[in-house]
Tab-separated table of C-alpha atoms in Angstrom:
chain	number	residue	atom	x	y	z
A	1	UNK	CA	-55.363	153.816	-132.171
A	2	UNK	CA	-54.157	150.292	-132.414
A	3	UNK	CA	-55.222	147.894	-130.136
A	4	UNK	CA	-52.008	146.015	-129.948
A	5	UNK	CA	-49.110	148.089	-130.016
A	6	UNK	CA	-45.321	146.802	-130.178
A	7	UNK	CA	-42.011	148.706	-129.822
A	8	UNK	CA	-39.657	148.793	-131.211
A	9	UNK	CA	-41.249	148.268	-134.412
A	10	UNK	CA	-37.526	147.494	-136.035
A	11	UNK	CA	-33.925	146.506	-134.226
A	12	UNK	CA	-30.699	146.046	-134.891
A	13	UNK	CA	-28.544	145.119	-132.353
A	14	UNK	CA	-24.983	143.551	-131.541
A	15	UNK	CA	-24.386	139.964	-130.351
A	16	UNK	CA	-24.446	139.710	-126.320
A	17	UNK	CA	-26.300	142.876	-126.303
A	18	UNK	CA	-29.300	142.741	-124.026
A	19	UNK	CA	-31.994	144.025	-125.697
A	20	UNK	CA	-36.124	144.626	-124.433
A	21	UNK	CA	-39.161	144.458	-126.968
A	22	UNK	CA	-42.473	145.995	-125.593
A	23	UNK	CA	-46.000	145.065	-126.099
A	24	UNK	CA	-49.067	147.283	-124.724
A	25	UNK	CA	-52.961	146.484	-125.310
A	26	UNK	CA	-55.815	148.147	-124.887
A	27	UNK	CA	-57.974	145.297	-125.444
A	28	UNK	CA	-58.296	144.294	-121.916
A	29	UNK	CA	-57.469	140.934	-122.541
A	30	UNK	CA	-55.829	138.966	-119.499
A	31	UNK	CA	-54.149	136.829	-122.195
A	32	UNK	CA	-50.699	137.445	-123.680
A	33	UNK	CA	-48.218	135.656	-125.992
A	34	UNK	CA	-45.214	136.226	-127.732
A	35	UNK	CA	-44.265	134.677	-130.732
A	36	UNK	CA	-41.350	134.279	-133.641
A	37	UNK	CA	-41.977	133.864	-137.371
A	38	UNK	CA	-38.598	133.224	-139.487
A	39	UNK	CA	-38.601	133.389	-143.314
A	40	UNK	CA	-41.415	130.627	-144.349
A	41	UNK	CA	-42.280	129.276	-141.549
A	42	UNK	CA	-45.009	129.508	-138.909
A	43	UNK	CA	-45.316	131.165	-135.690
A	44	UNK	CA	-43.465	129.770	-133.012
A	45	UNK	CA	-44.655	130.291	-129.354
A	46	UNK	CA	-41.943	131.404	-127.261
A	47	UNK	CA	-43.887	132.869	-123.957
A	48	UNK	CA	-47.497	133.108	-122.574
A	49	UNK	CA	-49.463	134.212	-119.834
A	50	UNK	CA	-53.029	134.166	-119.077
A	51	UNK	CA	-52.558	137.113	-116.398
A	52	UNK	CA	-50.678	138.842	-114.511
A	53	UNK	CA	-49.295	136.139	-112.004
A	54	UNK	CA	-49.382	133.782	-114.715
A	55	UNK	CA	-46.169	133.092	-116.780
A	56	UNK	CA	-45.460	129.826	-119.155
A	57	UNK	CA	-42.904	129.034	-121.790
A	58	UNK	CA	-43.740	128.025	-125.163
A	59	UNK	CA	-42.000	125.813	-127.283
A	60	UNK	CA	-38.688	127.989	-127.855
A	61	UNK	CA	-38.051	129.988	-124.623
A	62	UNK	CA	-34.162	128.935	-124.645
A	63	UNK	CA	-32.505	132.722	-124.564
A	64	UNK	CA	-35.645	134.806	-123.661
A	65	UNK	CA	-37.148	135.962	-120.499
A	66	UNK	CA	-40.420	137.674	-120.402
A	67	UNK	CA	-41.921	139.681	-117.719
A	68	UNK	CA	-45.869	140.767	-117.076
A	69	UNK	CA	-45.805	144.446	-115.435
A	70	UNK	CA	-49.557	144.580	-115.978
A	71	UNK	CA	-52.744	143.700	-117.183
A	72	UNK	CA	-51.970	145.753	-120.461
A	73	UNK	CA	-48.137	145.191	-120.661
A	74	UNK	CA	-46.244	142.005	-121.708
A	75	UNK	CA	-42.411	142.465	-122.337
A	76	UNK	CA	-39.829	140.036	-123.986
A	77	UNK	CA	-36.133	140.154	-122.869
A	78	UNK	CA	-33.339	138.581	-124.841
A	79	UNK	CA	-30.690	138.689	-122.126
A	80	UNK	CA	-27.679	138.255	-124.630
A	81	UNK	CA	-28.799	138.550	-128.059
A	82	UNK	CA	-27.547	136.389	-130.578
A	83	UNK	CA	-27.562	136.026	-134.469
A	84	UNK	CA	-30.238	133.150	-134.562
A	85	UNK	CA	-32.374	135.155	-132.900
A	86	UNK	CA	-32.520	137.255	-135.957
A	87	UNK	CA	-36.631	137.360	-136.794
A	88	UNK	CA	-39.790	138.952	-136.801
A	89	UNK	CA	-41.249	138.741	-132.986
A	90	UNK	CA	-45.446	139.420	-133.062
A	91	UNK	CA	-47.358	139.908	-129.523
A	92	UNK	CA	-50.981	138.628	-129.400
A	93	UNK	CA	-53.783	138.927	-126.678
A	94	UNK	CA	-56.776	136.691	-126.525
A	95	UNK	CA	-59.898	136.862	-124.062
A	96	UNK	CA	-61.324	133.867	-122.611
A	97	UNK	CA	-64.773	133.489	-123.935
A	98	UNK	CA	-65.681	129.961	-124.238
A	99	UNK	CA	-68.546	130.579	-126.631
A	100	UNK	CA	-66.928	132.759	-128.719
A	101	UNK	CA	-63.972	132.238	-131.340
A	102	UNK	CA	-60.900	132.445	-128.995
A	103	UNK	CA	-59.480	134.204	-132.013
A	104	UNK	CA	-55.951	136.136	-131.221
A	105	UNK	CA	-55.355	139.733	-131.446
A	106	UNK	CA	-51.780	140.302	-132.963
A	107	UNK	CA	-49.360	143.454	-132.995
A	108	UNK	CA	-47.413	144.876	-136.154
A	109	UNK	CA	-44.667	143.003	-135.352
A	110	UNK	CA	-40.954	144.234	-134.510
A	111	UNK	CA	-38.174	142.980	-136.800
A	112	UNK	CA	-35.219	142.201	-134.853
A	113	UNK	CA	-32.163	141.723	-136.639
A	114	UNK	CA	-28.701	140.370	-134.297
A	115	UNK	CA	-25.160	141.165	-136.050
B	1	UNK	CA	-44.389	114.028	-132.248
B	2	UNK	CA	-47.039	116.499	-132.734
B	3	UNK	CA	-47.094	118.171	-135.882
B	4	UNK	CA	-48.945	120.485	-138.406
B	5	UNK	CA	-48.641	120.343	-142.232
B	6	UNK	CA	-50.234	122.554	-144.401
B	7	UNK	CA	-50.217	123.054	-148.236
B	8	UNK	CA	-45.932	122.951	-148.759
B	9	UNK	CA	-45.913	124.463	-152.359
B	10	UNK	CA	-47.372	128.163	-153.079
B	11	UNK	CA	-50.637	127.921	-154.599
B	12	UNK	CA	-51.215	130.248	-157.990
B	13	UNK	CA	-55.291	130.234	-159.303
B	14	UNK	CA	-56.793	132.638	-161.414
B	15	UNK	CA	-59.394	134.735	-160.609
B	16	UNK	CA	-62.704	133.747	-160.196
B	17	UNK	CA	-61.404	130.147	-159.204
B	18	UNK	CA	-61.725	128.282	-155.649
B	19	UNK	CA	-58.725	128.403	-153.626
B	20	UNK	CA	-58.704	125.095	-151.476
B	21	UNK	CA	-56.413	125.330	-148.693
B	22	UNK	CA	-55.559	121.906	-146.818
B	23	UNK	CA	-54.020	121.832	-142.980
B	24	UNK	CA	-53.107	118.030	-141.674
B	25	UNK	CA	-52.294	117.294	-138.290
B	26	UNK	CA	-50.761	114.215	-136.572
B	27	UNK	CA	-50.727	113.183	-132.743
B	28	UNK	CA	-52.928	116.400	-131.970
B	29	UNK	CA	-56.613	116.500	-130.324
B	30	UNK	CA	-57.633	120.108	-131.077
B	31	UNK	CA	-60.618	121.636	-129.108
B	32	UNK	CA	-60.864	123.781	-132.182
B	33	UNK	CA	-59.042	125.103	-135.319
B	34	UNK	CA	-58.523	128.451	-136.489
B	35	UNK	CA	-57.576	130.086	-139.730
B	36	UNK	CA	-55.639	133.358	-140.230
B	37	UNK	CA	-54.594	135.373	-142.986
B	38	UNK	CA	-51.428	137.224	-143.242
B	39	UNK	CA	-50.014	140.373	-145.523
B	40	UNK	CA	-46.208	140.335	-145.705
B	41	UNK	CA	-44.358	142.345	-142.652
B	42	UNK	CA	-47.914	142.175	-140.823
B	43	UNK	CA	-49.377	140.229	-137.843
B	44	UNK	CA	-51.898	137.374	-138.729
B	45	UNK	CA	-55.497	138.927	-138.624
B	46	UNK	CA	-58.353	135.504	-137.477
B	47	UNK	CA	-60.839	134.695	-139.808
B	48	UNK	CA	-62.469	131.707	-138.979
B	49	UNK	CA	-63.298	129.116	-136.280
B	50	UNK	CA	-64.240	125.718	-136.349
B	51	UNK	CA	-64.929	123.465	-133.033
B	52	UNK	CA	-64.470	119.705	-133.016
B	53	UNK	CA	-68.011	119.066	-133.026
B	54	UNK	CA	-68.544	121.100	-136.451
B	55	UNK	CA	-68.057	119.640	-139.656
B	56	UNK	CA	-68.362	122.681	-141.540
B	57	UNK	CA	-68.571	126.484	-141.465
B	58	UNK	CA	-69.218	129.624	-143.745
B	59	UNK	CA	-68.505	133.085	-143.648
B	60	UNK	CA	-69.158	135.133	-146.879
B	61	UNK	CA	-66.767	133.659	-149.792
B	62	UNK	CA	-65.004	131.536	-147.118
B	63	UNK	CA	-65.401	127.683	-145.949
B	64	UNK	CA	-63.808	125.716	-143.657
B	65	UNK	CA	-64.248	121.932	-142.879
B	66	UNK	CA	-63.136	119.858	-140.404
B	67	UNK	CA	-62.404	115.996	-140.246
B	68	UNK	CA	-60.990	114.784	-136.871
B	69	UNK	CA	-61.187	111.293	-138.118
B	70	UNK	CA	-58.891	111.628	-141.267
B	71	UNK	CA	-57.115	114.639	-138.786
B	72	UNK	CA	-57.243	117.387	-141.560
B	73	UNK	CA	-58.990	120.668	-142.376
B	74	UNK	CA	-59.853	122.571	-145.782
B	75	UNK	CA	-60.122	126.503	-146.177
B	76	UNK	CA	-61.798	127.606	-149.349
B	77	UNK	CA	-62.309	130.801	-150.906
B	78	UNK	CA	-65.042	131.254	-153.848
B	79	UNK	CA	-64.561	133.299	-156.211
B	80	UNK	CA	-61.220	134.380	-155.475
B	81	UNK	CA	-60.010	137.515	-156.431
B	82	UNK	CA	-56.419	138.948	-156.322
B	83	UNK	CA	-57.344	140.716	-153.155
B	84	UNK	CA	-57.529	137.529	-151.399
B	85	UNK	CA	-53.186	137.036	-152.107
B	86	UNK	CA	-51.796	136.737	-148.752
B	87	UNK	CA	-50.244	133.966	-146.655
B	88	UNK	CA	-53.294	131.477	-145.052
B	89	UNK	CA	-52.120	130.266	-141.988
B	90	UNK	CA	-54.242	127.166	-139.893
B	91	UNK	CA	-53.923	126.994	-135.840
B	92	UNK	CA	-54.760	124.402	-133.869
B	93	UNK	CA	-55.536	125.144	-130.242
B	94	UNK	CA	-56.386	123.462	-127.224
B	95	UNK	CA	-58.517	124.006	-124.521
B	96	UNK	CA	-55.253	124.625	-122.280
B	97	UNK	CA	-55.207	128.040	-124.285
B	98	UNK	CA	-52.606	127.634	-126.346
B	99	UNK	CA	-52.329	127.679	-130.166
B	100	UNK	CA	-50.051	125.712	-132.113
B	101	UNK	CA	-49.565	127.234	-135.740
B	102	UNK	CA	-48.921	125.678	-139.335
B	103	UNK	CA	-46.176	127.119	-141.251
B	104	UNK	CA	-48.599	128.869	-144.096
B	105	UNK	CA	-49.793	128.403	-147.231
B	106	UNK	CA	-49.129	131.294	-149.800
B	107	UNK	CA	-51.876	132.042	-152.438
B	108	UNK	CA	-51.651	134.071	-155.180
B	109	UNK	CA	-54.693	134.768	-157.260
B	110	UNK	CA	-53.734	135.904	-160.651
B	111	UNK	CA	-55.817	138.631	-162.618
């Protein structure tokens, strides 16, 4: 089984629709981040928390809300979806380990597509 | 403004080449720098880690080096084979925990 899992793993949905992805690991990681990737470009961090009382906005939170049910469980709410949100969302988990490589765990991805 | 540049252009080698990947940053102090490859429609998958203090590191056909003075970092693969096409992406992260990402460099080894 994956350790990262994201659903939906593809979307398409109407403008002002409110629409929920979902991210689950089994990693038992206490950190979680959501991220955007258009066509070419980078990853973009939109939300991230470091546990479960912990919540922070990236660099592109405008239009999102996130919310941290548990440990294993990081969602990503756009409220009223709109074309320019159109894009290929990835969840990641990372561990704290100060001697070791930090590196980030990421889903498949869910490719979201606004009309 | 803090920003990350990496190789702009697609990079096409043939086989058996080294692939040198280059990742410049401006008005950044990274703790550390990662690199990560990614397959089209995937999620990035980490490959290496280098920490401020290290000036170079090696694992199998991959190096990475690390300048903080001139602010820049180089990824190499040896001996590159076609396998190794994919989308090399550099992240620069802090000891705040977060990661700030370049957008990619494709390579595409040719047989």
């Amino acid at each position: 089984d994956a350790d990262v899992t994201q659903t939906p793993r593809n979307r398409i949905t109407k403008t002002g629709k409110r629409i929920m992805l979902e991210c689950s690991q089994t990693k038992g990681h206490d950190r979680m981040y959501w991220y955007r990737q258009d066509p070419g470009l980078g990853l973009r961090l939109i939300y991230y928390s470091f546990d479960v009382k912990d919540i922070n906005k990236g660099e592109i939170s405008d239009g999102y809300s996130v919310s941290r049910q548990a440990q294993a469980k990081f969602s990503l709410s756009l409220e009223s979806a709109i074309p320019n949100q159109t894009a290929l969302y990835f969840c990641a988990t990372s561990d704290l380990t100060l001697a070791g490589t930090n590196e980030q765990f990421f889903g498949p991805g869910t490719r979201l597509t606004v009309l | 403004s803090q920003k990350i540049e990496q190789n702009s252009e697609a990079l096409n080698i043939q086989e058996g080449k080294t692939a040198t990947l280059t990742c410049n940053y401006t008005n950044y102090s990274p703790a550390y720098l990662q690199w990560y490859r990614q397959d089209p429609g995937r999620g990035p998958v980490f490959l290496l880690l280098i920490r401020e203090n290290e000036k170079e590191k090696r694992k199998e056909r991959l190096k990475v080096t690390f300048d903080t003075t001139l602010k820049q970092s180089l990824f190499h693969i040896t001996a590159s084979q076609p396998a190794d096409s994919a989308t090399y992406l550099c992240a620069l992260r802090t000891n705040a925990g977060k990661s700030t990402f370049g957008d990619g460099t494709t390579l595409t080894v040719k047989p």
